[in-house]
Amino acid sequence: MAYEERNSDVVNSTQDHLELAPRQDEEEGTSAPVMNEPTESDSHLSKDGSNDPFTGGGEAENTSQEDQEHTEDDEDEEEDSDSMDETGHYALTDEAGDSDGGGGDHRRQRKRRRDRSRGHSTSSSGDDDNEVEDGDAEDDDQALEEWLRSEVKEMGTPDWKAVDALRAREIGKGVPHFPRRACGARGLVQRFQMQGTLESHTGCVNTLHFNQSGTRLASGSDDLKVIIWDWARKKAELEFDSGHKSNVFQAKFLPHSGDSTLAMCARDGQIRVAELSATQRCKSTKRVAQHKGAAHKLALEPDSPCSFLSAGEDAVVFGIDLRLDRPATKVVVAKENEKKIGLYTIYVNPASTHQFAVGGRDQYIRIYDQRKINENENNGVLKKFCPFHLMNSESKTNITCLVYSHDGTELLASYNDEDIYLFDTRHSDGAEYICRYKGHRNNATVKGVNFYGPHSEYVVSGSDCGHIYLWEKNSAQIVQFMEGDKGGVVNCLEPHPHLPVLATSGLDHDVKIWAPIAENPTVLRGLKEMMKKNKRERDEDSIRHGDHYDTQLLWFLMRHMRHRRPQRTRHGQLGGTEGDSDESWTSEDSSDEDDMGPDHVQCMSS
């Protein structure tokens, strides 16, 4: 009888203890199951009491085990935190879970704890995974929103106001500066709208260039044609075959030549010159140099009607002087230590024409001085610039385009699948950038960048999303955002030398002319969503960058298609004799395109 009473007391005390436990958990915000009496399954526990829920040892062990699981879960949740690294890539984080907006995370934690305590961990694992994925997506969106808030801000009142400036000009104040200030005014840039299109090409338009007076515009295309436009009347004045065998990458009027000489370069590596007559016809085209690899850019000397520079993917810079019997002379071979660096872009300093900058298949801007290039000393480089966070980057970032400002004091560089950076050329060798421009995407092609405004007040770039971005140079804020290409990529941007006019081109087969003709300033509709899309795609690609299989396969297929493509028949080809008179065409100082490997940027043909 005493034994039964003692046993009854034990059972009653145990039941009381188990009934009280869930109330305590509920006060703490958890939902532990209620157990009023032992179930049948409890009778199968070991009889020695070590795993018996009615003994103190078993209860302590289970409690510590559950606490340990809860602690591990809490630690896992704390490991997710919102952060952005120095490269500008954002990490998905969960610091906001502790704030008022984090209630969803706490509910998911409570649900997982209930499932484990009820023995449903296996059946609920799929739901938990889905919830975690949903949480990651929410964190991703939150990180993007924070990034956008830091990049897109309200701008203050512009310094120049049209009405006040017009009134001042009427009484003779500020008359000499009025055109410059008007062309560089934010109010005009924010009213850019497409004025018209120039249509005649049958391939992607890769190059645009205004003559010095701004009355003519030259365009070159994948169709191997060059067209001289009267852009104001939307009329093609002259169309001729370039003489190139592959995509025309650049065509430029030589300064002070009366618009009679046009320099061209192309994927075939040839540097050609076209002689134009006053009767609107092309007298001849002739080859003056040959790169062993594609030649993307030419650099004009502002005061010279007969000399210019070219850069190619063979790492060679040629100096071309049309007054000489043998026009081409090798100026330098771009190298990093002993490795040749294929070049995509070159530009002459407008204030010091003996200096020029190049960029290409690595992350460094190299500045040379033609008067003192000694390749045995620092490979002939005068200065090198690179964003600090890209110096040891494993992403193999390339420079697709660079350009000097109007006075040569600043240098702008666009990096593929990275941002645009501004450097001060007066700073010492290796100095950090002074400004960074974000929001666009530069991945699919060798994309251009440029200054806009008479005093380089703005930065303008195309994007893989098919839009044109204009940033205010000093604040790095986007002031204009326009859809510039239905084909999806804007590559070329050419500001008018005197007027507030911009010419652009890309994968579409036309040229678009933009002018400040809108009645009201732009509202940047769709900008934030497009910036988020570009950022997300860029970061996803950077995560997958370690797998080079896709890149190598694409590179192989492109080469295979290019080599098997039948030769295009060109009717009525104009041209003079093409004598291989330049020794540098066969010089061993130039490297074969085949040696460059699959990791460099390729400009897709149409």
Coordinates of C-alpha atoms in Angstrom, one line a residue:
M1 CA 0.0 0.0 0.0
A2 CA 2.8 2.4 0.8
Y3 CA 4.5 1.4 -2.4
E4 CA 1.4 2.3 -4.4
E5 CA 1.1 5.6 -2.7
R6 CA 4.8 6.4 -3.4
N7 CA 4.4 5.4 -7.0
S8 CA 1.2 7.5 -7.4
D9 CA 3.1 10.5 -5.9
V10 CA 5.9 10.1 -8.5
V11 CA 3.5 9.9 -11.4
N12 CA 1.5 12.9 -10.2
S13 CA 4.6 15.0 -9.6
T14 CA 5.9 14.1 -13.0
Q15 CA 2.6 15.0 -14.7
D16 CA 2.5 18.3 -12.9
H17 CA 6.1 19.0 -14.0
L18 CA 5.3 18.2 -17.7
E19 CA 2.1 20.3 -17.6
L20 CA 4.0 23.3 -16.2
A21 CA 6.9 23.1 -18.8
P22 CA 4.9 24.1 -21.9
R23 CA 3.4 27.1 -20.1
Q24 CA 6.9 28.4 -19.4
D25 CA 7.9 27.9 -23.0
E26 CA 4.8 29.7 -24.2
E27 CA 5.7 32.7 -22.1
E28 CA 9.1 32.7 -23.8
G29 CA 7.6 32.5 -27.2
T30 CA 8.2 28.8 -28.0
S31 CA 5.7 26.1 -28.5
A32 CA 6.8 22.8 -26.9
P33 CA 4.3 19.9 -27.0
V34 CA 2.1 19.2 -24.0
M35 CA 2.4 15.7 -22.4
N36 CA -0.1 14.8 -19.8
E37 CA 0.7 11.2 -19.5
P38 CA 3.3 8.7 -20.7
T39 CA 2.5 7.1 -24.1
E40 CA 2.9 3.6 -25.2
S41 CA 6.1 4.4 -26.9
D42 CA 7.6 5.5 -23.5
S43 CA 7.4 1.9 -22.2
H44 CA 10.0 0.8 -24.8
L45 CA 12.7 3.1 -23.3
S46 CA 15.5 1.4 -21.5
K47 CA 14.6 0.0 -18.1
D48 CA 17.7 1.1 -16.4
G49 CA 16.3 4.7 -16.3
S50 CA 19.0 6.4 -18.3
N51 CA 16.6 7.3 -21.1
D52 CA 13.5 7.2 -19.0
P53 CA 11.6 10.6 -19.2
F54 CA 10.5 10.0 -15.6
T55 CA 14.0 10.1 -14.3
G56 CA 16.1 13.2 -13.6
G57 CA 19.1 12.1 -15.7
G58 CA 17.0 11.5 -18.9
E59 CA 15.3 14.8 -18.6
A60 CA 18.5 16.7 -18.2
E61 CA 20.1 15.0 -21.2
N62 CA 17.1 15.7 -23.4
T63 CA 17.0 19.3 -22.3
S64 CA 20.7 19.9 -22.9
Q65 CA 20.4 18.2 -26.3
E66 CA 17.5 20.4 -27.3
D67 CA 19.3 23.5 -26.0
Q68 CA 22.3 22.6 -28.1
E69 CA 20.2 22.2 -31.2
H70 CA 18.6 25.6 -30.5
T71 CA 22.0 27.2 -30.0
E72 CA 23.3 25.8 -33.2
D73 CA 20.2 27.1 -35.1
D74 CA 20.7 30.5 -33.5
E75 CA 24.3 30.5 -34.5
D76 CA 23.4 29.5 -38.1
E77 CA 20.9 32.3 -38.2
E78 CA 23.4 34.9 -36.9
E79 CA 26.0 33.9 -39.5
D80 CA 23.8 35.5 -42.2
S81 CA 24.4 39.3 -42.1
D82 CA 24.0 42.0 -44.7
S83 CA 27.4 43.3 -45.9
M84 CA 29.1 44.7 -48.9
D85 CA 32.8 43.9 -49.7
E86 CA 35.3 46.2 -51.1
T87 CA 34.7 44.9 -54.7
G88 CA 31.2 46.3 -54.6
H89 CA 29.6 42.8 -54.5
Y90 CA 27.0 42.5 -51.9
A91 CA 26.7 39.5 -49.6
L92 CA 23.3 38.2 -48.5
T93 CA 22.8 38.9 -44.9
D94 CA 20.2 38.8 -42.1
E95 CA 21.0 41.6 -39.7
A96 CA 17.5 42.9 -40.3
G97 CA 16.1 39.8 -38.7
D98 CA 16.6 41.4 -35.3
S99 CA 14.5 44.4 -36.2
D100 CA 10.8 44.8 -36.5
G101 CA 10.9 43.5 -40.1
G102 CA 12.4 40.2 -39.1
G103 CA 9.3 38.6 -37.7
G104 CA 9.1 36.1 -40.6
D105 CA 12.5 34.7 -39.6
H106 CA 11.4 34.1 -36.0
R107 CA 8.3 32.4 -37.2
R108 CA 10.3 30.1 -39.4
Q109 CA 12.6 29.3 -36.4
R110 CA 9.6 28.4 -34.2
K111 CA 8.1 26.2 -36.9
R112 CA 11.4 24.3 -37.3
R113 CA 11.6 23.8 -33.5
R114 CA 8.1 22.5 -33.4
D115 CA 8.8 20.1 -36.2
R116 CA 11.9 18.7 -34.5
S117 CA 10.1 18.3 -31.2
R118 CA 7.2 16.4 -32.8
G119 CA 9.5 14.2 -34.8
H120 CA 8.5 15.6 -38.1
S121 CA 11.9 16.9 -39.2
T122 CA 12.1 14.5 -42.1
S123 CA 8.7 15.3 -43.5
S124 CA 9.2 19.1 -43.1
S125 CA 12.7 19.3 -44.5
G126 CA 11.4 20.2 -48.0
D127 CA 9.3 23.0 -46.6
D128 CA 12.2 24.3 -44.6
D129 CA 14.4 24.4 -47.6
N130 CA 11.8 26.3 -49.6
E131 CA 11.4 28.7 -46.7
V132 CA 15.2 29.2 -46.5
E133 CA 15.3 29.9 -50.2
D134 CA 12.5 32.4 -49.8
G135 CA 14.4 34.0 -47.0
D136 CA 17.6 34.2 -49.1
A137 CA 15.6 35.9 -51.9
E138 CA 14.2 38.4 -49.5
D139 CA 17.7 39.1 -48.2
D140 CA 18.9 39.5 -51.7
D141 CA 16.2 42.1 -52.5
Q142 CA 16.9 43.9 -49.3
A143 CA 20.7 44.1 -50.0
L144 CA 19.9 45.4 -53.5
E145 CA 17.6 48.0 -52.1
E146 CA 20.2 49.2 -49.7
W147 CA 22.8 49.4 -52.5
L148 CA 20.3 51.4 -54.6
R149 CA 19.6 53.8 -51.8
S150 CA 23.4 54.5 -51.5
E151 CA 23.8 55.0 -55.3
V152 CA 20.6 56.9 -56.3
K153 CA 20.0 60.1 -54.4
E154 CA 18.0 63.2 -54.8
M155 CA 20.0 65.9 -56.5
G156 CA 20.0 69.5 -55.5
T157 CA 19.0 72.6 -57.6
P158 CA 21.3 73.0 -60.6
D159 CA 23.7 75.9 -60.6
W160 CA 22.8 77.1 -64.0
K161 CA 19.3 78.3 -64.7
A162 CA 18.2 79.0 -68.3
V163 CA 15.8 81.9 -67.6
D164 CA 18.2 83.8 -65.4
A165 CA 21.0 83.2 -67.9
L166 CA 18.9 84.4 -70.8
R167 CA 18.0 87.6 -68.9
A168 CA 21.6 88.2 -68.0
R169 CA 22.7 87.8 -71.6
E170 CA 20.1 90.4 -72.8
I171 CA 21.9 93.0 -70.7
G172 CA 25.4 91.8 -71.7
K173 CA 26.3 89.7 -68.7
G174 CA 28.0 86.4 -69.2
V175 CA 27.7 86.5 -73.0
P176 CA 31.1 84.7 -73.8
H177 CA 30.3 81.9 -71.4
F178 CA 26.7 81.4 -72.3
P179 CA 27.1 78.6 -75.0
R180 CA 29.5 76.6 -72.9
R181 CA 27.3 76.8 -69.8
A182 CA 24.2 76.0 -71.7
C183 CA 25.6 72.9 -73.4
G184 CA 26.9 71.6 -70.1
A185 CA 23.7 72.4 -68.1
R186 CA 22.0 69.6 -66.3
G187 CA 18.6 70.9 -67.3
L188 CA 19.4 70.3 -71.0
V189 CA 20.9 66.9 -70.4
Q190 CA 17.8 65.8 -68.5
R191 CA 15.7 66.8 -71.5
F192 CA 17.5 64.5 -74.0
Q193 CA 15.2 62.8 -76.4
M194 CA 15.7 60.9 -79.6
Q195 CA 15.6 63.4 -82.5
G196 CA 16.0 61.0 -85.3
T197 CA 17.7 57.9 -86.7
L198 CA 20.2 57.5 -89.6
E199 CA 19.4 54.3 -91.5
S200 CA 21.4 52.7 -94.3
H201 CA 23.8 50.2 -92.8
T202 CA 23.0 46.4 -92.9
G203 CA 25.0 45.4 -89.9
C204 CA 25.9 46.5 -86.3
V205 CA 27.2 50.1 -86.2
N206 CA 30.6 50.0 -84.3
T207 CA 32.0 53.5 -84.7
L208 CA 30.8 57.1 -84.9
H209 CA 32.9 60.3 -85.3
F210 CA 32.0 64.0 -86.0
N211 CA 34.3 66.1 -88.0
Q212 CA 35.8 69.2 -86.4
S213 CA 33.0 71.6 -87.5
G214 CA 30.3 69.1 -86.4
T215 CA 28.6 69.2 -89.8
R216 CA 29.4 65.6 -90.8
L217 CA 29.2 62.3 -89.0
A218 CA 31.2 59.2 -90.1
S219 CA 29.9 55.7 -89.2
G220 CA 31.4 52.2 -89.8
S221 CA 29.7 48.9 -89.6
D222 CA 29.9 45.1 -89.7
D223 CA 28.7 45.4 -93.3
L224 CA 32.2 46.7 -94.1
K225 CA 30.8 50.0 -95.3
V226 CA 31.6 53.5 -94.1
I227 CA 29.0 56.2 -94.5
I228 CA 29.5 60.0 -94.3
W229 CA 26.2 61.6 -93.1
D230 CA 24.7 65.1 -93.1
W231 CA 23.2 64.2 -89.8
A232 CA 21.1 67.3 -89.4
R233 CA 19.2 66.5 -92.6
K234 CA 19.4 62.7 -92.0
K235 CA 20.9 62.2 -95.4
A236 CA 23.9 60.0 -96.4
E237 CA 26.3 62.1 -98.4
L238 CA 28.7 59.3 -99.2
E239 CA 28.8 55.6 -98.9
F240 CA 31.9 53.5 -99.8
D241 CA 33.5 50.1 -99.2
S242 CA 36.1 50.3 -96.5
G243 CA 38.4 47.7 -98.1
H244 CA 38.5 45.8 -94.8
K245 CA 37.8 42.0 -94.7
S246 CA 36.1 42.0 -91.4
N247 CA 34.1 44.2 -89.0
V248 CA 35.0 47.9 -89.2
F249 CA 35.7 49.0 -85.6
Q250 CA 36.7 52.7 -86.1
A251 CA 36.6 55.4 -88.8
K252 CA 37.8 58.9 -87.9
F253 CA 38.3 62.2 -89.8
L254 CA 41.9 63.4 -89.5
P255 CA 41.9 67.0 -88.0
H256 CA 42.7 70.0 -90.3
S257 CA 42.5 67.8 -93.4
G258 CA 39.4 69.5 -94.8
D259 CA 37.5 66.2 -94.2
S260 CA 39.4 64.7 -97.0
T261 CA 41.2 62.0 -95.1
L262 CA 39.6 59.2 -93.1
A263 CA 41.5 56.7 -91.0
M264 CA 40.0 53.2 -90.3
C265 CA 40.8 50.0 -88.4
A266 CA 39.0 46.7 -88.2
R267 CA 38.9 43.1 -86.9
D268 CA 41.2 42.0 -89.7
G269 CA 44.0 44.1 -88.0
Q270 CA 44.4 46.4 -91.0
I271 CA 44.9 50.2 -90.6
R272 CA 43.5 51.8 -93.8
V273 CA 43.2 55.4 -95.0
A274 CA 40.5 56.6 -97.4
E275 CA 41.0 59.7 -99.6
L276 CA 37.8 61.6 -100.1
S277 CA 37.2 64.1 -102.8
A278 CA 35.2 67.4 -102.7
T279 CA 32.8 65.9 -105.2
Q280 CA 31.4 63.5 -102.6
R281 CA 33.2 60.3 -103.7
C282 CA 36.0 58.1 -102.3
K283 CA 39.1 58.3 -104.6
S284 CA 40.9 55.4 -102.9
T285 CA 41.5 53.4 -99.8
K286 CA 44.9 51.9 -99.0
R287 CA 46.5 49.9 -96.2
V288 CA 49.1 51.6 -94.2
A289 CA 49.8 49.1 -91.4
Q290 CA 48.9 45.6 -90.3
H291 CA 48.4 44.2 -86.8
K292 CA 48.6 40.5 -86.0
G293 CA 45.2 40.6 -84.3
A294 CA 42.1 42.8 -84.3
A295 CA 42.7 46.6 -84.2
H296 CA 39.9 48.3 -82.1
K297 CA 40.9 51.9 -81.8
L298 CA 42.8 54.8 -83.3
A299 CA 44.1 57.8 -81.5
L300 CA 44.3 61.1 -83.3
E301 CA 46.8 63.9 -82.6
P302 CA 44.6 67.0 -82.2
D303 CA 46.8 69.3 -84.4
S304 CA 48.1 66.8 -87.0
P305 CA 46.4 66.1 -90.3
C306 CA 48.7 63.3 -91.2
S307 CA 49.7 61.4 -88.1
F308 CA 47.9 59.1 -85.6
L309 CA 48.4 56.0 -83.5
S310 CA 46.8 52.6 -83.6
A311 CA 46.6 49.8 -81.0
G312 CA 45.9 46.1 -81.6
E313 CA 45.3 42.9 -79.8
D314 CA 48.9 41.9 -80.7
A315 CA 50.0 44.4 -77.9
V316 CA 51.6 46.7 -80.5
V317 CA 51.2 50.4 -80.8
F318 CA 51.9 51.8 -84.3
G319 CA 52.7 55.4 -85.1
I320 CA 51.3 56.3 -88.6
D321 CA 52.8 59.2 -90.5
L322 CA 51.2 59.5 -94.0
R323 CA 54.0 61.8 -95.2
L324 CA 56.4 58.9 -95.1
D325 CA 56.9 56.2 -97.8
R326 CA 56.7 53.6 -95.1
P327 CA 54.0 55.1 -92.9
A328 CA 54.0 52.7 -89.9
T329 CA 56.5 52.6 -87.1
K330 CA 56.3 50.5 -84.0
V331 CA 56.2 52.8 -81.0
V332 CA 55.9 50.3 -78.1
V333 CA 54.8 46.7 -77.2
A334 CA 52.6 46.7 -74.1
K335 CA 53.9 44.3 -71.5
E336 CA 53.5 43.3 -67.9
N337 CA 56.9 41.8 -66.9
E338 CA 57.5 39.6 -70.0
K339 CA 53.9 39.0 -70.9
K340 CA 52.4 40.9 -73.8
I341 CA 49.1 42.7 -73.1
G342 CA 46.6 42.8 -75.9
L343 CA 45.2 46.3 -76.4
Y344 CA 41.6 47.3 -76.9
T345 CA 41.8 51.1 -76.6
I346 CA 44.2 54.0 -77.0
Y347 CA 43.9 57.8 -76.6
V348 CA 46.2 60.8 -77.0
N349 CA 46.4 63.4 -74.2
P350 CA 44.9 66.5 -75.8
A351 CA 47.0 68.9 -73.7
S352 CA 50.3 67.0 -74.1
T353 CA 50.1 65.2 -77.5
H354 CA 53.4 63.3 -76.9
Q355 CA 51.6 61.3 -74.2
F356 CA 49.1 58.6 -74.8
A357 CA 47.3 56.0 -72.7
V358 CA 46.4 52.4 -73.5
G359 CA 44.2 49.8 -72.0
G360 CA 43.4 46.2 -72.7
R361 CA 43.6 42.6 -71.5
D362 CA 44.5 43.4 -67.9
Q363 CA 43.4 45.9 -65.2
Y364 CA 46.1 48.5 -65.7
I365 CA 46.0 51.9 -67.5
R366 CA 49.4 52.5 -69.0
I367 CA 50.6 56.0 -69.9
Y368 CA 53.6 56.4 -72.2
D369 CA 55.6 59.4 -73.4
Q370 CA 56.7 59.1 -77.0
R371 CA 59.8 61.2 -76.3
K372 CA 61.3 58.8 -73.7
I373 CA 60.1 55.2 -74.2
N374 CA 62.7 52.8 -72.9
E375 CA 61.3 49.3 -73.0
N376 CA 64.2 48.1 -70.8
E377 CA 63.1 50.4 -68.0
N378 CA 59.6 49.6 -66.6
N379 CA 58.6 48.4 -70.1
G380 CA 58.6 52.0 -71.2
V381 CA 55.7 53.0 -69.0
L382 CA 55.5 56.5 -67.6
K383 CA 52.6 55.9 -65.2
K384 CA 50.2 53.1 -64.3
F385 CA 46.8 53.4 -62.7
C386 CA 44.4 50.8 -61.4
P387 CA 41.7 50.7 -58.8
F388 CA 43.3 49.2 -55.7
H389 CA 40.7 46.5 -55.2
L390 CA 41.4 45.2 -58.7
M391 CA 45.2 45.0 -58.4
N392 CA 45.2 41.4 -57.2
S393 CA 41.8 40.5 -58.6
E394 CA 41.3 37.0 -59.9
S395 CA 38.4 38.1 -62.1
K396 CA 40.8 38.9 -65.0
T397 CA 39.2 42.3 -65.5
N398 CA 39.9 44.0 -68.9
I399 CA 39.7 47.7 -69.9
T400 CA 37.4 48.0 -72.9
C401 CA 37.7 51.8 -73.4
L402 CA 39.5 54.8 -72.0
V403 CA 39.4 58.5 -72.8
Y404 CA 41.0 61.8 -71.7
S405 CA 39.0 64.8 -70.5
H406 CA 39.0 68.0 -72.6
D407 CA 42.1 69.4 -70.8
G408 CA 43.9 66.1 -70.2
T409 CA 43.8 66.3 -66.4
E410 CA 41.5 63.4 -66.0
L411 CA 41.3 59.9 -67.5
L412 CA 38.2 57.8 -67.7
A413 CA 38.3 54.0 -68.0
S414 CA 35.5 51.4 -68.4
Y415 CA 36.1 47.9 -67.1
N416 CA 34.3 44.8 -68.4
D417 CA 31.8 43.5 -65.9
E418 CA 33.0 46.2 -63.5
D419 CA 32.4 49.9 -63.1
I420 CA 33.7 53.0 -64.7
Y421 CA 36.6 54.8 -62.9
L422 CA 38.0 58.3 -63.1
F423 CA 41.7 59.0 -62.5
D424 CA 43.6 62.3 -62.1
T425 CA 46.5 62.2 -64.5
R426 CA 48.4 64.7 -62.4
H427 CA 48.6 62.2 -59.5
S428 CA 51.7 60.1 -59.0
D429 CA 52.2 56.6 -60.5
G430 CA 49.8 54.0 -59.0
A431 CA 47.4 56.5 -57.4
E432 CA 43.8 55.5 -56.6
Y433 CA 40.8 56.5 -58.6
I434 CA 39.0 59.7 -57.6
C435 CA 35.4 58.8 -58.7
R436 CA 33.4 55.6 -59.6
Y437 CA 30.3 55.3 -61.7
K438 CA 27.9 52.5 -61.2
G439 CA 24.6 51.1 -62.5
H440 CA 25.3 50.0 -66.1
R441 CA 26.6 46.6 -67.4
N442 CA 29.7 46.1 -69.6
N443 CA 30.0 42.4 -70.5
A444 CA 28.9 41.4 -74.0
T445 CA 31.1 43.6 -76.2
V446 CA 34.0 45.9 -76.2
K447 CA 32.0 48.8 -74.9
G448 CA 32.8 52.5 -75.2
V449 CA 32.7 55.3 -72.6
N450 CA 33.1 59.1 -73.1
F451 CA 32.9 62.5 -71.5
Y452 CA 30.0 64.8 -72.4
G453 CA 29.9 68.5 -72.2
P454 CA 32.4 71.3 -73.3
H455 CA 34.3 70.9 -70.0
S456 CA 33.7 67.2 -69.6
E457 CA 30.9 67.8 -67.1
Y458 CA 29.3 64.4 -67.6
V459 CA 30.2 60.7 -68.1
V460 CA 28.2 58.8 -70.7
S461 CA 28.2 55.0 -71.3
G462 CA 26.2 52.3 -73.1
S463 CA 25.1 49.1 -71.4
D464 CA 24.3 45.5 -72.2
C465 CA 20.7 46.3 -71.1
G466 CA 20.3 48.5 -74.2
H467 CA 20.2 51.8 -72.3
I468 CA 22.4 54.9 -72.2
Y469 CA 23.6 56.2 -68.8
L470 CA 24.7 59.8 -68.1
W471 CA 26.3 60.5 -64.8
E472 CA 27.2 63.9 -63.4
K473 CA 31.0 63.7 -63.2
N474 CA 31.6 65.3 -59.8
S475 CA 28.7 63.7 -57.9
A476 CA 28.6 60.4 -59.8
Q477 CA 24.8 60.6 -59.8
I478 CA 22.8 59.4 -62.8
V479 CA 21.0 62.3 -64.4
Q480 CA 19.8 60.7 -67.6
F481 CA 18.7 57.2 -68.6
M482 CA 17.5 56.4 -72.1
E483 CA 16.7 53.3 -74.1
G484 CA 19.3 53.4 -76.9
D485 CA 19.2 50.0 -78.6
K486 CA 16.4 47.5 -79.3
G487 CA 19.0 44.9 -80.0
G488 CA 20.1 45.1 -76.4
V489 CA 23.6 46.6 -76.4
V490 CA 24.8 50.2 -76.8
N491 CA 28.5 50.3 -77.7
C492 CA 29.4 53.7 -79.2
L493 CA 28.7 57.2 -77.9
E494 CA 29.9 60.4 -79.7
P495 CA 29.2 63.9 -78.4
H496 CA 28.9 66.7 -80.9
P497 CA 32.0 69.0 -80.6
H498 CA 29.9 72.2 -80.1
L499 CA 26.2 71.5 -79.7
P500 CA 24.2 69.7 -77.0
V501 CA 23.8 66.7 -79.3
L502 CA 24.8 63.0 -78.8
A503 CA 25.1 60.3 -81.4
T504 CA 24.9 56.6 -80.4
S505 CA 24.9 53.2 -81.9
G506 CA 25.0 49.5 -81.0
L507 CA 23.6 46.2 -82.2
D508 CA 20.9 47.9 -84.1
H509 CA 21.7 48.8 -87.7
D510 CA 21.0 52.5 -87.4
V511 CA 22.5 55.6 -85.7
K512 CA 20.4 57.5 -83.2
I513 CA 20.7 61.2 -82.7
W514 CA 19.7 62.7 -79.2
A515 CA 19.0 66.3 -78.4
P516 CA 17.4 68.3 -75.5
I517 CA 14.0 68.6 -77.2
A518 CA 11.8 67.2 -74.4
E519 CA 9.4 69.6 -72.7
N520 CA 10.0 68.3 -69.2
P521 CA 13.1 66.7 -67.5
T522 CA 13.3 63.0 -67.5
V523 CA 11.9 61.1 -64.5
L524 CA 14.3 58.2 -64.9
R525 CA 11.5 55.7 -65.2
G526 CA 12.6 52.1 -64.7
L527 CA 16.2 53.1 -63.7
K528 CA 16.2 51.4 -60.3
E529 CA 14.8 48.1 -61.6
M530 CA 17.4 48.0 -64.4
M531 CA 20.2 48.8 -62.1
K532 CA 19.1 46.0 -59.8
K533 CA 19.0 43.6 -62.8
N534 CA 22.4 44.6 -64.0
K535 CA 23.9 44.3 -60.5
R536 CA 22.3 40.9 -59.9
E537 CA 23.5 39.5 -63.3
R538 CA 27.0 40.8 -62.8
D539 CA 27.4 39.3 -59.3
E540 CA 25.9 35.9 -60.5
D541 CA 28.5 35.9 -63.4
S542 CA 31.3 36.7 -61.0
I543 CA 30.4 33.7 -58.8
R544 CA 30.5 31.4 -61.8
H545 CA 33.7 32.9 -63.2
G546 CA 35.8 30.1 -61.8
D547 CA 34.3 27.7 -64.3
H548 CA 36.1 28.6 -67.5
Y549 CA 34.5 25.8 -69.5
D550 CA 31.7 27.9 -70.9
T551 CA 34.1 30.7 -71.8
Q552 CA 36.5 28.4 -73.6
L553 CA 33.6 26.7 -75.5
L554 CA 32.2 30.1 -76.7
W555 CA 35.7 31.2 -77.7
F556 CA 36.3 28.0 -79.7
L557 CA 32.9 28.2 -81.4
M558 CA 33.5 31.9 -82.4
R559 CA 36.9 31.1 -83.9
H560 CA 35.5 28.0 -85.7
M561 CA 32.6 30.0 -87.2
R562 CA 34.9 32.9 -88.2
H563 CA 37.4 30.6 -89.9
R564 CA 34.7 28.7 -91.8
R565 CA 32.7 31.8 -92.8
P566 CA 33.0 32.2 -96.6
Q567 CA 34.8 35.3 -97.9
R568 CA 32.4 38.1 -98.5
T569 CA 32.2 39.3 -102.1
R570 CA 32.6 43.0 -102.3
H571 CA 31.4 44.6 -105.6
G572 CA 32.9 47.8 -106.7
Q573 CA 35.7 47.7 -104.1
L574 CA 37.7 51.0 -104.2
G575 CA 41.3 50.9 -103.2
G576 CA 44.8 51.7 -104.2
T577 CA 47.6 49.2 -104.2
E578 CA 48.2 47.3 -101.0
G579 CA 51.9 46.8 -100.9
D580 CA 53.2 45.1 -97.8
S581 CA 55.9 47.7 -97.4
D582 CA 56.0 47.9 -93.6
E583 CA 58.4 45.6 -91.9
S584 CA 56.3 45.7 -88.7
W585 CA 53.6 43.7 -90.5
T586 CA 55.8 40.6 -90.2
S587 CA 57.7 41.7 -87.2
E588 CA 58.2 39.1 -84.5
D589 CA 57.5 41.8 -81.9
S590 CA 53.9 41.2 -82.6
S591 CA 52.2 38.2 -81.1
D592 CA 49.6 36.0 -82.8
E593 CA 46.0 36.3 -81.9
D594 CA 46.0 32.6 -81.2
D595 CA 48.4 33.1 -78.2
M596 CA 46.0 35.3 -76.4
G597 CA 43.8 32.6 -74.9
P598 CA 40.1 32.4 -74.4
D599 CA 39.8 34.8 -71.4
H600 CA 39.8 38.1 -73.3
V601 CA 36.9 40.1 -74.5
Q602 CA 35.6 39.4 -77.9
C603 CA 33.6 41.9 -79.9
M604 CA 30.7 39.9 -81.3
S605 CA 30.0 40.3 -85.0
S606 CA 26.5 40.6 -86.4

